[in-house]
Short mmCIF file of C-alpha atoms in Angstrom, two decimals:
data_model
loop_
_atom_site.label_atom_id
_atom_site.label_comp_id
_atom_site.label_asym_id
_atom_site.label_seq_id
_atom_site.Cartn_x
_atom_site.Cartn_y
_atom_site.Cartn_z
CA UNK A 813 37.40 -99.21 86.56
CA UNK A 814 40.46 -101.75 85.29
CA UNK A 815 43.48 -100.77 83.47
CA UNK A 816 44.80 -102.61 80.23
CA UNK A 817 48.31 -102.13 79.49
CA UNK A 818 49.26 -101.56 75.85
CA UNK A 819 52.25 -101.84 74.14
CA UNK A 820 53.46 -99.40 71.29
CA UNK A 821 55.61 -99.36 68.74
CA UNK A 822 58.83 -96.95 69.40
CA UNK A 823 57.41 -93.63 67.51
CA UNK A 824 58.52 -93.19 63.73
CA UNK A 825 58.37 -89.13 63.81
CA UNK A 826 59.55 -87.07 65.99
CA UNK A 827 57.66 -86.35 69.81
CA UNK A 828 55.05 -83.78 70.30
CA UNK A 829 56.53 -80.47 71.04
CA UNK A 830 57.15 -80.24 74.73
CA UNK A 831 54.73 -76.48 74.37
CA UNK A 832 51.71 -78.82 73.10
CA UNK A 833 52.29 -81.00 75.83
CA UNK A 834 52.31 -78.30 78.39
CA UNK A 835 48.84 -76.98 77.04
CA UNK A 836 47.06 -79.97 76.81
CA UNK A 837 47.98 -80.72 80.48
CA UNK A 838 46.47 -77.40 81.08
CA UNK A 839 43.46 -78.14 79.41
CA UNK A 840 42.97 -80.80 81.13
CA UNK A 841 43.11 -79.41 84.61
CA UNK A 842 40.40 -76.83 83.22
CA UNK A 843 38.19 -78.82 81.82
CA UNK A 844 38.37 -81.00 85.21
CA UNK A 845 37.30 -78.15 86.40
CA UNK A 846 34.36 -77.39 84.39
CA UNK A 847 31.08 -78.09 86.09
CA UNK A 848 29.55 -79.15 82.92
CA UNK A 849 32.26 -81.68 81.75
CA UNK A 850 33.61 -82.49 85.43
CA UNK A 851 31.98 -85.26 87.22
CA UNK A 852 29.80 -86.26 84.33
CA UNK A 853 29.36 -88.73 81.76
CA UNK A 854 31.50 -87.05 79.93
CA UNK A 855 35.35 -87.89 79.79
CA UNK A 856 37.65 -86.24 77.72
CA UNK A 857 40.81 -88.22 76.37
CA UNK A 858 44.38 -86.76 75.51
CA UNK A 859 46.03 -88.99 72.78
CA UNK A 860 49.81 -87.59 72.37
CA UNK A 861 51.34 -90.97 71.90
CA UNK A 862 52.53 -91.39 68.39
CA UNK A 863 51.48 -94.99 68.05
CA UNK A 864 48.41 -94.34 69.49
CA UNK A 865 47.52 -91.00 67.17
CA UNK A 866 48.30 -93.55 64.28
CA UNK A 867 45.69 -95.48 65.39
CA UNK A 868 43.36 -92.90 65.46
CA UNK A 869 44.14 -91.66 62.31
CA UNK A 870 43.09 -94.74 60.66
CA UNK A 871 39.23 -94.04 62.33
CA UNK A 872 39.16 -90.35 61.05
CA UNK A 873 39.82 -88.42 57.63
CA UNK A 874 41.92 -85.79 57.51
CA UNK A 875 40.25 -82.45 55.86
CA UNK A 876 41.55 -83.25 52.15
CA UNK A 877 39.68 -85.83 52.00
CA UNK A 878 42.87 -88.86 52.98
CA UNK A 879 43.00 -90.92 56.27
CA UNK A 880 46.41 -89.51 58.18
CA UNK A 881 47.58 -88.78 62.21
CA UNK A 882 48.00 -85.56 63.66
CA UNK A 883 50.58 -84.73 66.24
CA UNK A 884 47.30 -84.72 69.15
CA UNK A 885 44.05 -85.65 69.42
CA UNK A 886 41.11 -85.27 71.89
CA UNK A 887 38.93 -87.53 71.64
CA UNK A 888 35.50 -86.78 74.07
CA UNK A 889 33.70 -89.82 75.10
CA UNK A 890 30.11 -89.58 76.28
CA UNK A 891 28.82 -92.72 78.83
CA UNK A 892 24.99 -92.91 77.79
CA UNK A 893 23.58 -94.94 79.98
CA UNK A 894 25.51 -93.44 83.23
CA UNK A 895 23.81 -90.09 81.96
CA UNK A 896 20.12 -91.52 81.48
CA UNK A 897 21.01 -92.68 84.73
CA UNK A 898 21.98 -90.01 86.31
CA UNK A 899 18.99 -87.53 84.98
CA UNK A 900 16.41 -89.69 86.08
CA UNK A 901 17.99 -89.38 89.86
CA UNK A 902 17.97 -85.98 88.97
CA UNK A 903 14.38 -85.39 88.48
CA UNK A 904 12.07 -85.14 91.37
CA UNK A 905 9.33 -86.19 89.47
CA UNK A 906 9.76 -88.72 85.95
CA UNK A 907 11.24 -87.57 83.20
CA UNK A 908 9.50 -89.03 79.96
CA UNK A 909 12.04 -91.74 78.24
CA UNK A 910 12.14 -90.45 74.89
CA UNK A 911 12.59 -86.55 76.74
CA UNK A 912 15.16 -87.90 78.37
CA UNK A 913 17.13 -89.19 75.92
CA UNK A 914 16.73 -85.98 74.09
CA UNK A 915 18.26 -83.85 76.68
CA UNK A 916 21.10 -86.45 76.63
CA UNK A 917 21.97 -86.10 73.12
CA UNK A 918 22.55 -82.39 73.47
CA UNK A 919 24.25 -82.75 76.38
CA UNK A 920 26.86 -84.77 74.10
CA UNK A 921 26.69 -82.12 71.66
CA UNK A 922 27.22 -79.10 73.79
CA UNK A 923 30.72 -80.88 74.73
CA UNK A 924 32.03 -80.33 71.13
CA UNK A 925 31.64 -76.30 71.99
CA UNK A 926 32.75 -76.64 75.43
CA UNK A 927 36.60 -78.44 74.34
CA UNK A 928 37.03 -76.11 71.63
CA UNK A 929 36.11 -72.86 73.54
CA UNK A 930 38.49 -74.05 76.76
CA UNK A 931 41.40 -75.09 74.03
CA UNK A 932 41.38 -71.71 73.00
CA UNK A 933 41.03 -70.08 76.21
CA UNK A 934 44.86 -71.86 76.53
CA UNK A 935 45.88 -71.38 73.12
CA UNK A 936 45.45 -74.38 71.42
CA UNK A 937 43.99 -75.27 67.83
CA UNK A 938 41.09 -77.79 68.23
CA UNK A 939 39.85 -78.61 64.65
CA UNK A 940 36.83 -80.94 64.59
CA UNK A 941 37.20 -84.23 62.63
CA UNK A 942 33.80 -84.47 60.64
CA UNK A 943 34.66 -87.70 59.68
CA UNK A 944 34.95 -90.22 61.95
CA UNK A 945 34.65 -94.00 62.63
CA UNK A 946 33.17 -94.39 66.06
CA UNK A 947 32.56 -97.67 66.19
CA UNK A 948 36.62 -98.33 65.49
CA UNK A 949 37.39 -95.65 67.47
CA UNK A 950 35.49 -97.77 70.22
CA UNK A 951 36.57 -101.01 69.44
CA UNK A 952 39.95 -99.47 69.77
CA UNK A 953 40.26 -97.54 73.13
CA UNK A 954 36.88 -98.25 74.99
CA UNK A 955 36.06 -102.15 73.60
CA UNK A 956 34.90 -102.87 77.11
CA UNK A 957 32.87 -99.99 78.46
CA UNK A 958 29.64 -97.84 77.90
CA UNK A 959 31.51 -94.98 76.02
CA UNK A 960 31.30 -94.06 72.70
CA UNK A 961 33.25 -91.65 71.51
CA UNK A 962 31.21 -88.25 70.40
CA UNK A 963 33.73 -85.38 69.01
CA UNK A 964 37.48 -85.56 68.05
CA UNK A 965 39.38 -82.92 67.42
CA UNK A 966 43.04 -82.55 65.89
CA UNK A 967 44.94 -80.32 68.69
CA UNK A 968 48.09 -77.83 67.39
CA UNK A 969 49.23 -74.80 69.44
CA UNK A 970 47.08 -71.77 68.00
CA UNK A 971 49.07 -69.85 65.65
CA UNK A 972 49.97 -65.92 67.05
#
């Protein structure tokens, strides 16, 4: 794995509240956790950066219909060919290609449930972006390894 250090522009609004902060950390640590998104192809990223949720808000459109940052994101990568990979080891006997490259799509999809369902176990908002550039949102954060990003979701403590 290597490390590329980016520089950002001092924020423009103000920082994430310290209480979103706290949460996210939390989800992470459960979704770490989480046999079914825990040593997997699957890797979950925490944008809280305000520079960095700028940039993602160019790739995605906000639910009115305009391009625009929230205050969080998660964005859930999904490493294809490490998963291929890894089913095939899996199975004791062959696995069909085009089977197996089935079972890997919905094992990206299922992840879109699984984030939202542990960022409410903690009390956080997860809203799904429907719209979404992937291939910028790949270009920008992963330009240099197998992930492609599969969900993002706008994070905001749940309202009581």
């Amino acid at each position: 794995m290597s490390a590329e250090i980016v520089a950002f522009r001092r924020p423009s609004r103000t920082a994430v509240p310290d209480a979103l902060v706290l949460a996210i950390a939390e989800l992470r640590a459960l979704i770490a956790l989480d046999s079914v998104m825990g040593a997997s192809p699957v890797r979950p990223y925490f944008v809280l950066n305000p520079a960095a949720c700028a940039m993602v808000g160019a790739c995605v459109t906000r639910p009115s219909g305009g391009p625009g940052a929230a205050d969080a994101y998660a964005l859930v990568a999904y490493d294809f060919p490490f998963a291929l990979h890894s089913l095939d080891s899996m199975m004791e006997r062959g696995i069909p290609p085009e089977r197996a490259r089935e079972i890997v799509l919905l094992s990206a999809e299922l992840q879109q449930e699984t984030l939202r369902r542990a960022a409410s176990a903690l009390g956080i908002a997860a809203q799904a972006v429907e719209v979404v550039d992937a291939r910028a949102l790949k270009l920008t954060f992963f330009p240099k390894t197998q992930e492609t990003v599969v969900h993002v979701f706008r994070l905001s403590l749940a309202r009581s």
